[in-house]
Coordinates of C-alpha atoms in Angstrom, one line a residue:
M814 CA 20.3 -38.0 53.2
P815 CA 19.5 -36.5 56.7
I816 CA 16.7 -38.3 58.5
H817 CA 13.3 -36.7 58.1
H818 CA 11.8 -35.1 61.2
Q819 CA 8.8 -37.3 61.2
D820 CA 10.9 -40.4 60.8
F821 CA 13.1 -39.4 63.8
N822 CA 10.0 -38.8 65.9
Y823 CA 8.8 -42.3 65.1
L824 CA 12.2 -43.7 66.2
R825 CA 12.1 -41.7 69.4
Q826 CA 8.7 -43.2 70.2
L827 CA 9.8 -46.7 69.3
V828 CA 12.9 -46.5 71.5
R829 CA 11.1 -45.0 74.4
H830 CA 8.3 -47.5 74.3
H831 CA 10.5 -50.5 74.3
S832 CA 13.5 -49.4 76.4
A833 CA 12.3 -46.3 78.3
M834 CA 15.3 -44.4 77.0
V835 CA 14.5 -40.8 76.1
L836 CA 16.2 -39.7 72.9
D837 CA 16.7 -35.9 72.9
A838 CA 15.3 -34.0 69.9
D839 CA 18.8 -33.0 68.8
K840 CA 20.0 -36.6 68.5
A841 CA 18.9 -37.1 64.9
Y842 CA 22.5 -37.3 63.8
L843 CA 22.9 -40.3 66.1
A844 CA 20.1 -42.2 64.4
E845 CA 21.8 -41.5 61.0
L846 CA 25.2 -42.6 62.2
R847 CA 24.0 -45.8 63.9
L848 CA 21.1 -46.9 61.7
T849 CA 22.2 -46.2 58.2
P850 CA 24.5 -49.2 58.2
L851 CA 21.7 -51.3 59.7
A852 CA 19.3 -50.2 56.9
T853 CA 21.9 -51.3 54.3
Q854 CA 22.4 -54.6 56.1
M855 CA 18.6 -55.2 56.0
G856 CA 18.6 -54.5 52.2
F857 CA 17.0 -51.1 52.2
S858 CA 18.2 -48.3 49.9
S859 CA 18.0 -45.7 52.6
L860 CA 17.3 -45.1 56.3
G861 CA 13.9 -43.5 55.3
E862 CA 12.9 -46.7 53.4
M863 CA 13.7 -48.8 56.4
I864 CA 11.7 -46.6 58.8
A865 CA 8.7 -46.6 56.4
N866 CA 8.8 -50.4 56.4
L867 CA 9.0 -50.6 60.2
Q868 CA 5.8 -48.5 60.5
T869 CA 3.8 -50.9 58.4
Q870 CA 4.8 -54.0 60.3
P871 CA 3.9 -55.4 63.7
F872 CA 6.7 -55.3 66.2
N873 CA 9.3 -57.9 65.1
Q874 CA 13.0 -58.7 65.1
R875 CA 13.8 -55.7 62.8
H876 CA 12.3 -53.3 65.4
V877 CA 14.4 -55.0 68.1
Q878 CA 17.5 -54.5 66.0
V879 CA 16.7 -50.8 65.6
V880 CA 16.0 -50.2 69.3
E881 CA 19.2 -52.0 70.3
G882 CA 21.1 -50.0 67.6
M883 CA 20.0 -46.8 69.3
L884 CA 20.9 -47.8 72.8
L885 CA 24.1 -46.1 74.1
T886 CA 26.8 -48.7 74.9
E887 CA 29.8 -46.5 75.9
T888 CA 31.9 -48.2 78.5
S889 CA 35.5 -49.2 79.4
F890 CA 37.4 -51.2 81.9
F891 CA 37.6 -49.7 85.4
R892 CA 35.6 -46.7 84.1
D893 CA 35.7 -43.7 86.5
R894 CA 38.2 -45.4 88.8
Y895 CA 36.9 -44.1 92.1
P896 CA 34.0 -46.6 92.5
F897 CA 36.4 -49.5 92.0
D898 CA 38.9 -48.1 94.5
A899 CA 36.0 -47.7 97.0
L900 CA 35.0 -51.3 96.4
A901 CA 38.5 -52.6 97.1
K902 CA 39.4 -50.3 100.1
V903 CA 36.1 -49.9 102.0
I904 CA 33.0 -51.6 100.6
L905 CA 34.1 -55.2 100.2
P906 CA 36.2 -55.4 103.4
E907 CA 33.2 -54.2 105.3
L908 CA 30.7 -56.5 103.7
L909 CA 33.1 -59.5 103.9
A910 CA 33.5 -59.0 107.6
K911 CA 29.7 -58.8 108.0
R912 CA 29.1 -61.9 105.9
Q913 CA 31.7 -64.2 107.5
T914 CA 29.0 -66.5 108.9
Q915 CA 26.9 -66.9 105.7
R916 CA 29.9 -66.6 103.4
T917 CA 27.7 -65.3 100.5
L918 CA 28.1 -62.2 98.4
N919 CA 25.7 -61.0 95.7
I920 CA 26.7 -58.3 93.1
W921 CA 24.6 -57.0 90.2
C922 CA 25.8 -54.9 87.3
A923 CA 22.7 -53.5 85.6
A924 CA 23.0 -52.3 82.0
C925 CA 26.4 -54.0 81.7
S926 CA 26.8 -53.3 77.9
S927 CA 29.7 -55.2 76.4
G928 CA 30.9 -56.5 79.8
Q929 CA 33.9 -54.3 80.8
E930 CA 32.3 -53.3 84.1
P931 CA 31.5 -56.8 85.4
Y932 CA 34.8 -58.2 84.2
S933 CA 36.6 -55.3 86.0
I934 CA 34.8 -56.3 89.2
A935 CA 35.6 -60.0 88.7
M936 CA 39.3 -59.2 88.2
L937 CA 39.3 -57.0 91.2
L938 CA 37.7 -59.7 93.3
H939 CA 40.2 -62.3 92.1
E940 CA 43.2 -60.0 92.7
E941 CA 42.3 -58.5 96.1
F942 CA 40.0 -61.1 97.7
P943 CA 41.2 -64.6 97.0
E944 CA 39.2 -65.9 100.0
L945 CA 36.0 -65.5 98.0
A946 CA 37.0 -68.6 96.1
N947 CA 35.5 -70.5 99.1
W948 CA 32.4 -68.3 99.2
K949 CA 29.0 -68.5 97.4
L950 CA 29.6 -65.6 95.1
R951 CA 27.1 -64.4 92.5
L952 CA 28.2 -61.7 90.0
I953 CA 25.2 -61.0 87.8
A954 CA 25.3 -58.8 84.7
T955 CA 22.3 -57.7 82.7
D956 CA 21.4 -55.7 79.7
L957 CA 18.4 -55.0 77.5
S958 CA 20.2 -55.9 74.3
N959 CA 20.8 -59.6 73.5
E960 CA 23.2 -58.6 70.8
I961 CA 25.5 -56.7 73.2
L962 CA 25.1 -59.5 75.9
N963 CA 26.4 -62.0 73.3
R964 CA 29.5 -59.7 72.9
A965 CA 29.9 -59.6 76.7
K966 CA 29.6 -63.3 77.1
A967 CA 32.3 -63.9 74.5
G968 CA 34.7 -61.5 76.3
L969 CA 36.4 -60.5 73.1
Y970 CA 37.8 -57.0 72.9
S971 CA 39.8 -54.9 70.4
Q972 CA 43.2 -53.5 71.0
L973 CA 41.6 -50.1 71.6
E974 CA 39.1 -51.4 74.1
V975 CA 41.8 -53.2 76.2
T976 CA 43.9 -50.0 76.3
R977 CA 41.0 -48.0 77.8
G978 CA 41.4 -48.2 81.6
L979 CA 42.8 -51.7 81.8
P980 CA 46.3 -51.9 83.5
L981 CA 48.9 -53.7 81.4
S982 CA 49.5 -56.1 84.3
L983 CA 45.9 -57.3 84.2
L984 CA 45.9 -57.5 80.4
N985 CA 48.9 -59.8 80.5
K986 CA 47.5 -61.9 83.4
Y987 CA 43.9 -62.4 82.4
F988 CA 43.7 -62.0 78.6
Q989 CA 44.9 -64.1 75.6
H990 CA 45.4 -63.0 72.0
R991 CA 42.7 -64.2 69.6
G992 CA 43.7 -63.0 66.1
N993 CA 43.6 -59.3 66.3
Q994 CA 41.5 -59.3 69.5
W995 CA 42.0 -60.1 73.1
Q996 CA 39.8 -62.6 75.0
I997 CA 39.4 -62.6 78.8
C998 CA 40.3 -66.0 80.4
D999 CA 37.7 -68.6 81.3
K1000 CA 38.3 -68.4 85.0
I1001 CA 37.1 -64.7 85.0
R1002 CA 34.5 -65.1 82.2
H1003 CA 32.7 -68.0 83.9
R1004 CA 32.3 -66.2 87.2
I1005 CA 29.6 -63.9 85.7
E1006 CA 26.0 -64.7 85.1
F1007 CA 24.8 -62.8 82.0
Q1008 CA 21.0 -62.3 81.7
Q1009 CA 18.7 -60.3 79.4
L1010 CA 16.7 -57.8 81.5
N1011 CA 14.6 -54.7 80.8
L1012 CA 15.0 -52.4 83.9
V1013 CA 11.6 -50.9 83.3
T1014 CA 9.3 -53.7 82.3
H1015 CA 10.8 -56.7 84.1
S1016 CA 10.5 -57.6 87.8
F1017 CA 13.6 -57.9 89.9
T1018 CA 12.1 -60.7 92.0
Q1019 CA 14.7 -63.2 90.8
F1020 CA 17.3 -61.2 92.7
H1021 CA 17.3 -61.5 96.5
K1022 CA 19.0 -59.1 98.9
L1023 CA 21.9 -57.9 96.7
D1024 CA 24.9 -56.6 98.5
I1025 CA 26.2 -54.3 95.8
I1026 CA 24.4 -52.9 92.8
F1027 CA 26.1 -51.0 90.0
L1028 CA 23.6 -48.9 88.1
R1029 CA 25.9 -46.4 86.4
N1030 CA 25.1 -44.0 83.7
V1031 CA 21.6 -45.4 83.1
L1032 CA 19.1 -43.2 85.0
I1033 CA 20.2 -40.2 83.0
Y1034 CA 18.5 -41.6 80.0
F1035 CA 15.1 -42.1 81.7
D1036 CA 12.3 -39.6 82.4
L1037 CA 11.4 -38.7 86.0
A1038 CA 8.7 -41.3 86.5
T1039 CA 10.9 -44.1 85.1
K1040 CA 13.8 -43.1 87.4
K1041 CA 11.5 -43.3 90.4
A1042 CA 10.0 -46.6 89.4
V1043 CA 13.5 -48.2 88.8
L1044 CA 14.8 -46.9 92.1
E1045 CA 11.8 -48.3 93.9
K1046 CA 12.5 -51.7 92.5
I1047 CA 16.2 -51.4 93.4
R1048 CA 15.3 -50.5 97.0
S1049 CA 13.2 -53.7 97.3
I1050 CA 16.2 -56.0 96.5
L1051 CA 19.1 -54.1 98.0
A1052 CA 20.3 -55.5 101.4
P1053 CA 19.7 -53.1 104.3
D1054 CA 23.5 -52.6 104.6
G1055 CA 24.1 -52.9 100.8
Y1056 CA 25.5 -50.3 98.5
L1057 CA 24.0 -48.7 95.3
I1058 CA 26.6 -47.2 93.0
L1059 CA 25.3 -44.7 90.4
G1060 CA 27.2 -42.8 87.7
G1061 CA 29.0 -39.6 88.5
G1062 CA 26.2 -37.4 87.2
E1063 CA 23.4 -39.3 88.8
T1064 CA 21.7 -39.1 92.2
T1065 CA 18.7 -40.4 94.2
L1066 CA 18.1 -36.9 95.5
N1067 CA 14.5 -35.7 94.9
L1068 CA 13.8 -39.1 93.4
D1069 CA 13.6 -41.6 96.4
D1070 CA 14.0 -40.4 99.9
S1071 CA 14.6 -44.0 101.1
F1072 CA 18.2 -43.7 100.0
E1073 CA 20.9 -41.6 101.6
R1074 CA 24.1 -40.4 100.0
V1075 CA 27.4 -41.5 101.5
Q1076 CA 31.0 -40.7 100.7
V1077 CA 33.1 -43.8 100.4
D1078 CA 36.8 -43.0 99.9
K1079 CA 36.6 -40.7 96.8
A1080 CA 33.4 -42.2 95.4
V1081 CA 29.8 -41.3 96.1
C1082 CA 27.5 -44.2 96.9
Y1083 CA 23.9 -44.7 98.1
R1084 CA 22.5 -46.8 101.0
R1085 CA 19.0 -47.5 102.2
R1086 CA 18.1 -45.0 104.9
L1087 CA 17.5 -46.9 108.2

Protein backbone atom coordinates (compact mmCIF):
# COMPACT_ATOMS: atom_id res chain seq x y z
CA MET A 1 0.00 0.00 0.00
CA PRO A 2 1.20 3.57 -0.68
CA ILE A 3 2.59 5.34 2.34
CA HIS A 4 0.11 7.62 4.10
CA HIS A 5 0.77 11.35 3.83
CA GLN A 6 1.03 11.79 7.61
CA ASP A 7 3.39 8.84 7.92
CA PHE A 8 5.67 10.29 5.26
CA ASN A 9 5.68 13.68 7.00
CA TYR A 10 6.78 11.92 10.19
CA LEU A 11 9.62 10.26 8.27
CA ARG A 12 10.67 13.56 6.75
CA GLN A 13 10.88 15.14 10.21
CA LEU A 14 12.73 12.13 11.65
CA VAL A 15 15.34 12.13 8.87
CA ARG A 16 15.81 15.88 8.97
CA HIS A 17 16.20 15.99 12.75
CA HIS A 18 18.83 13.24 12.87
CA SER A 19 20.72 13.77 9.61
CA ALA A 20 19.75 17.30 8.41
CA MET A 21 18.87 15.79 5.03
CA VAL A 22 15.77 17.39 3.53
CA LEU A 23 13.43 14.88 1.88
CA ASP A 24 11.33 16.53 -0.81
CA ALA A 25 7.57 16.12 -0.54
CA ASP A 26 7.49 14.13 -3.77
CA LYS A 27 9.87 11.43 -2.47
CA ALA A 28 7.23 9.26 -0.80
CA TYR A 29 7.93 6.54 -3.36
CA LEU A 30 11.52 6.44 -2.11
CA ALA A 31 10.34 5.69 1.42
CA GLU A 32 8.13 2.87 0.12
CA LEU A 33 10.97 1.41 -1.93
CA ARG A 34 13.62 1.56 0.78
CA LEU A 35 11.69 0.99 3.98
CA THR A 36 9.12 -1.67 3.08
CA PRO A 37 11.79 -4.44 3.12
CA LEU A 38 13.09 -3.03 6.42
CA ALA A 39 9.59 -3.14 7.93
CA THR A 40 9.28 -6.80 6.93
CA GLN A 41 12.72 -7.52 8.37
CA MET A 42 11.65 -5.97 11.68
CA GLY A 43 8.56 -8.19 11.78
CA PHE A 44 5.87 -5.66 10.88
CA SER A 45 3.09 -6.50 8.46
CA SER A 46 3.31 -3.14 6.70
CA LEU A 47 5.29 0.06 6.44
CA GLY A 48 2.46 1.92 8.16
CA GLU A 49 2.60 -0.45 11.13
CA MET A 50 6.33 0.11 11.52
CA ILE A 51 5.95 3.90 11.41
CA ALA A 52 3.12 3.77 13.96
CA ASN A 53 5.41 1.79 16.27
CA LEU A 54 8.28 4.26 15.81
CA GLN A 55 6.05 7.12 16.87
CA THR A 56 5.27 5.47 20.20
CA GLN A 57 8.88 4.73 21.13
CA PRO A 58 11.80 6.88 22.31
CA PHE A 59 14.59 7.18 19.77
CA ASN A 60 16.28 3.78 19.49
CA GLN A 61 18.11 1.49 17.08
CA ARG A 62 15.01 1.04 14.91
CA HIS A 63 14.85 4.78 14.33
CA VAL A 64 18.56 4.72 13.41
CA GLN A 65 17.94 1.96 10.85
CA VAL A 66 15.08 3.93 9.31
CA VAL A 67 17.11 7.14 9.07
CA GLU A 68 20.07 5.29 7.57
CA GLY A 69 17.74 3.49 5.18
CA MET A 70 16.59 6.84 3.79
CA LEU A 71 20.07 8.30 3.30
CA LEU A 72 21.11 8.46 -0.34
CA THR A 73 24.18 6.31 -0.99
CA GLU A 74 24.66 6.55 -4.77
CA THR A 75 28.35 6.39 -5.61
CA SER A 76 30.86 4.73 -7.92
CA PHE A 77 34.60 4.43 -8.48
CA PHE A 78 36.20 7.57 -9.95
CA ARG A 79 32.76 9.18 -10.15
CA ASP A 80 32.72 12.27 -12.39
CA ARG A 81 36.30 11.69 -13.51
CA TYR A 82 37.41 15.35 -13.70
CA PRO A 83 38.14 15.86 -9.95
CA PHE A 84 40.42 12.81 -9.95
CA ASP A 85 42.23 14.04 -13.07
CA ALA A 86 42.72 17.44 -11.40
CA LEU A 87 44.03 15.67 -8.31
CA ALA A 88 46.64 13.75 -10.30
CA LYS A 89 47.69 16.48 -12.72
CA VAL A 90 47.60 19.68 -10.64
CA ILE A 91 46.50 19.52 -7.00
CA LEU A 92 48.75 16.77 -5.64
CA PRO A 93 51.92 17.82 -7.53
CA GLU A 94 51.43 21.34 -6.20
CA LEU A 95 50.80 20.28 -2.60
CA LEU A 96 53.60 17.72 -2.56
CA ALA A 97 56.05 20.37 -3.69
CA LYS A 98 54.87 22.67 -0.89
CA ARG A 99 54.94 19.92 1.76
CA GLN A 100 58.42 18.57 0.99
CA THR A 101 59.79 19.76 4.33
CA GLN A 102 56.98 18.45 6.57
CA ARG A 103 56.27 15.42 4.35
CA THR A 104 52.69 15.23 5.60
CA LEU A 105 49.45 15.14 3.63
CA ASN A 106 45.91 15.02 5.02
CA ILE A 107 42.85 14.17 2.90
CA TRP A 108 39.25 13.82 4.04
CA CYS A 109 36.35 12.21 2.16
CA ALA A 110 33.15 13.35 3.87
CA ALA A 111 29.97 11.31 3.35
CA CYS A 112 32.03 8.51 1.83
CA SER A 113 29.09 6.09 1.50
CA SER A 114 30.23 2.54 0.65
CA GLY A 115 33.83 3.63 0.11
CA GLN A 116 34.35 3.89 -3.64
CA GLU A 117 35.53 7.52 -3.43
CA PRO A 118 38.27 7.09 -0.79
CA TYR A 119 39.41 3.83 -2.40
CA SER A 120 39.63 5.62 -5.76
CA ILE A 121 41.85 8.26 -4.16
CA ALA A 122 43.99 5.62 -2.43
CA MET A 123 44.54 3.76 -5.71
CA LEU A 124 45.39 7.01 -7.48
CA LEU A 125 47.94 7.88 -4.78
CA HIS A 126 49.50 4.43 -4.99
CA GLU A 127 49.68 4.52 -8.79
CA GLU A 128 50.82 8.09 -9.39
CA PHE A 129 52.70 9.13 -6.25
CA PRO A 130 54.76 6.21 -4.88
CA GLU A 131 56.92 8.68 -2.93
CA LEU A 132 54.03 9.08 -0.48
CA ALA A 133 54.96 5.68 0.96
CA ASN A 134 57.61 7.59 2.95
CA TRP A 135 55.29 10.41 3.98
CA LYS A 136 52.89 10.74 6.90
CA LEU A 137 49.68 10.33 4.93
CA ARG A 138 46.20 10.43 6.44
CA LEU A 139 43.25 9.49 4.25
CA ILE A 140 40.12 9.85 6.37
CA ALA A 141 36.67 8.73 5.26
CA THR A 142 33.52 9.48 7.24
CA ASP A 143 29.81 8.86 6.97
CA LEU A 144 26.75 9.23 9.16
CA SER A 145 25.69 5.62 8.69
CA ASN A 146 27.53 2.93 10.65
CA GLU A 147 25.95 0.29 8.44
CA ILE A 148 27.33 1.77 5.24
CA LEU A 149 30.71 2.36 6.94
CA ASN A 150 30.93 -1.34 7.75
CA ARG A 151 30.41 -2.04 4.05
CA ALA A 152 33.12 0.43 3.17
CA LYS A 153 35.58 -1.05 5.68
CA ALA A 154 35.03 -4.53 4.23
CA GLY A 155 35.82 -3.24 0.73
CA LEU A 156 33.56 -5.86 -0.89
CA TYR A 157 31.80 -4.96 -4.12
CA SER A 158 29.53 -6.67 -6.61
CA GLN A 159 30.40 -7.23 -10.26
CA LEU A 160 28.12 -4.32 -11.18
CA GLU A 161 29.83 -1.98 -8.72
CA VAL A 162 33.35 -2.72 -9.96
CA THR A 163 32.32 -2.16 -13.56
CA ARG A 164 31.09 1.36 -12.78
CA GLY A 165 34.05 3.68 -13.33
CA LEU A 166 36.82 1.30 -12.33
CA PRO A 167 39.41 0.62 -15.08
CA LEU A 168 40.00 -3.06 -15.73
CA SER A 169 43.72 -2.62 -15.07
CA LEU A 170 43.01 -1.40 -11.52
CA LEU A 171 40.47 -4.14 -10.93
CA ASN A 172 43.04 -6.78 -11.84
CA LYS A 173 45.79 -5.10 -9.83
CA TYR A 174 44.01 -4.19 -6.59
CA PHE A 175 41.04 -6.57 -6.22
CA GLN A 176 40.60 -10.26 -5.51
CA HIS A 177 37.61 -12.52 -6.14
CA ARG A 178 35.64 -13.41 -3.01
CA GLY A 179 32.84 -15.72 -4.11
CA ASN A 180 30.62 -13.65 -6.39
CA GLN A 181 32.14 -10.36 -5.14
CA TRP A 182 35.41 -8.48 -5.42
CA GLN A 183 37.43 -7.31 -2.41
CA ILE A 184 39.98 -4.54 -2.55
CA CYS A 185 43.42 -5.58 -1.36
CA ASP A 186 44.66 -4.92 2.17
CA LYS A 187 47.42 -2.50 1.16
CA ILE A 188 44.75 -0.10 -0.17
CA ARG A 189 42.06 -0.88 2.38
CA HIS A 190 44.33 -0.30 5.36
CA ARG A 191 45.41 3.15 4.16
CA ILE A 192 42.01 4.59 4.99
CA GLU A 193 40.73 5.64 8.42
CA PHE A 194 36.96 5.11 8.50
CA GLN A 195 35.03 7.08 11.13
CA GLN A 196 31.37 7.70 11.93
CA LEU A 197 30.59 11.42 11.77
CA ASN A 198 27.50 13.60 11.51
CA LEU A 199 28.44 16.66 9.44
CA VAL A 200 25.81 18.78 11.16
CA THR A 201 25.98 17.88 14.84
CA HIS A 202 29.62 16.82 15.27
CA SER A 203 32.61 19.08 15.67
CA PHE A 204 35.47 18.81 13.19
CA THR A 205 38.12 19.65 15.78
CA GLN A 206 39.71 16.19 15.49
CA PHE A 207 40.84 17.20 11.99
CA HIS A 208 43.68 19.66 11.74
CA LYS A 209 44.53 21.69 8.66
CA LEU A 210 43.39 19.32 5.97
CA ASP A 211 45.00 19.68 2.57
CA ILE A 212 42.14 18.27 0.47
CA ILE A 213 38.48 17.83 1.38
CA PHE A 214 36.04 15.91 -0.80
CA LEU A 215 32.48 16.96 0.10
CA ARG A 216 30.70 15.91 -3.05
CA ASN A 217 26.96 15.65 -3.59
CA VAL A 218 26.16 16.31 0.07
CA LEU A 219 25.26 19.99 0.38
CA ILE A 220 22.43 19.60 -2.14
CA TYR A 221 20.44 17.66 0.48
CA PHE A 222 20.75 20.36 3.19
CA ASP A 223 18.73 23.51 3.75
CA LEU A 224 20.37 26.92 3.41
CA ALA A 225 21.26 27.37 7.09
CA THR A 226 22.79 23.90 7.30
CA LYS A 227 24.87 24.44 4.16
CA LYS A 228 26.31 27.63 5.65
CA ALA A 229 27.04 25.98 9.00
CA VAL A 230 28.83 23.02 7.40
CA LEU A 231 30.93 25.28 5.15
CA GLU A 232 31.91 27.41 8.14
CA LYS A 233 33.24 24.32 9.93
CA ILE A 234 34.98 23.18 6.75
CA ARG A 235 36.70 26.55 6.44
CA SER A 236 38.11 26.27 9.97
CA ILE A 237 39.98 23.02 9.19
CA LEU A 238 41.03 23.55 5.57
CA ALA A 239 44.68 24.55 5.16
CA PRO A 240 45.14 28.08 3.76
CA ASP A 241 46.43 26.59 0.49
CA GLY A 242 44.14 23.53 0.59
CA TYR A 243 41.39 22.50 -1.81
CA LEU A 244 37.68 21.85 -1.23
CA ILE A 245 36.06 19.69 -3.90
CA LEU A 246 32.26 19.76 -4.14
CA GLY A 247 29.84 17.96 -6.44
CA GLY A 248 29.23 19.23 -9.95
CA GLY A 249 25.93 20.85 -9.00
CA GLU A 250 27.19 22.44 -5.78
CA THR A 251 28.84 25.76 -5.00
CA THR A 252 29.89 28.01 -2.13
CA LEU A 253 28.53 31.05 -4.01
CA ASN A 254 26.09 33.05 -1.84
CA LEU A 255 26.78 30.65 1.01
CA ASP A 256 30.28 31.53 2.23
CA ASP A 257 32.27 34.41 0.78
CA SER A 258 35.43 33.10 2.42
CA PHE A 259 35.79 30.63 -0.44
CA GLU A 260 36.71 31.40 -4.00
CA ARG A 261 36.00 29.25 -7.05
CA VAL A 262 39.02 28.09 -9.02
CA GLN A 263 39.24 26.11 -12.24
CA VAL A 264 41.71 23.23 -11.94
CA ASP A 265 42.21 21.40 -15.21
CA LYS A 266 38.59 20.49 -16.14
CA ALA A 267 37.35 20.44 -12.55
CA VAL A 268 35.94 23.23 -10.38
CA CYS A 269 37.40 23.47 -6.87
CA TYR A 270 37.22 25.94 -3.99
CA ARG A 271 39.95 27.56 -1.92
CA ARG A 272 40.02 29.85 1.06
CA ARG A 273 40.10 33.46 -0.06
CA LEU A 274 43.36 35.08 1.12
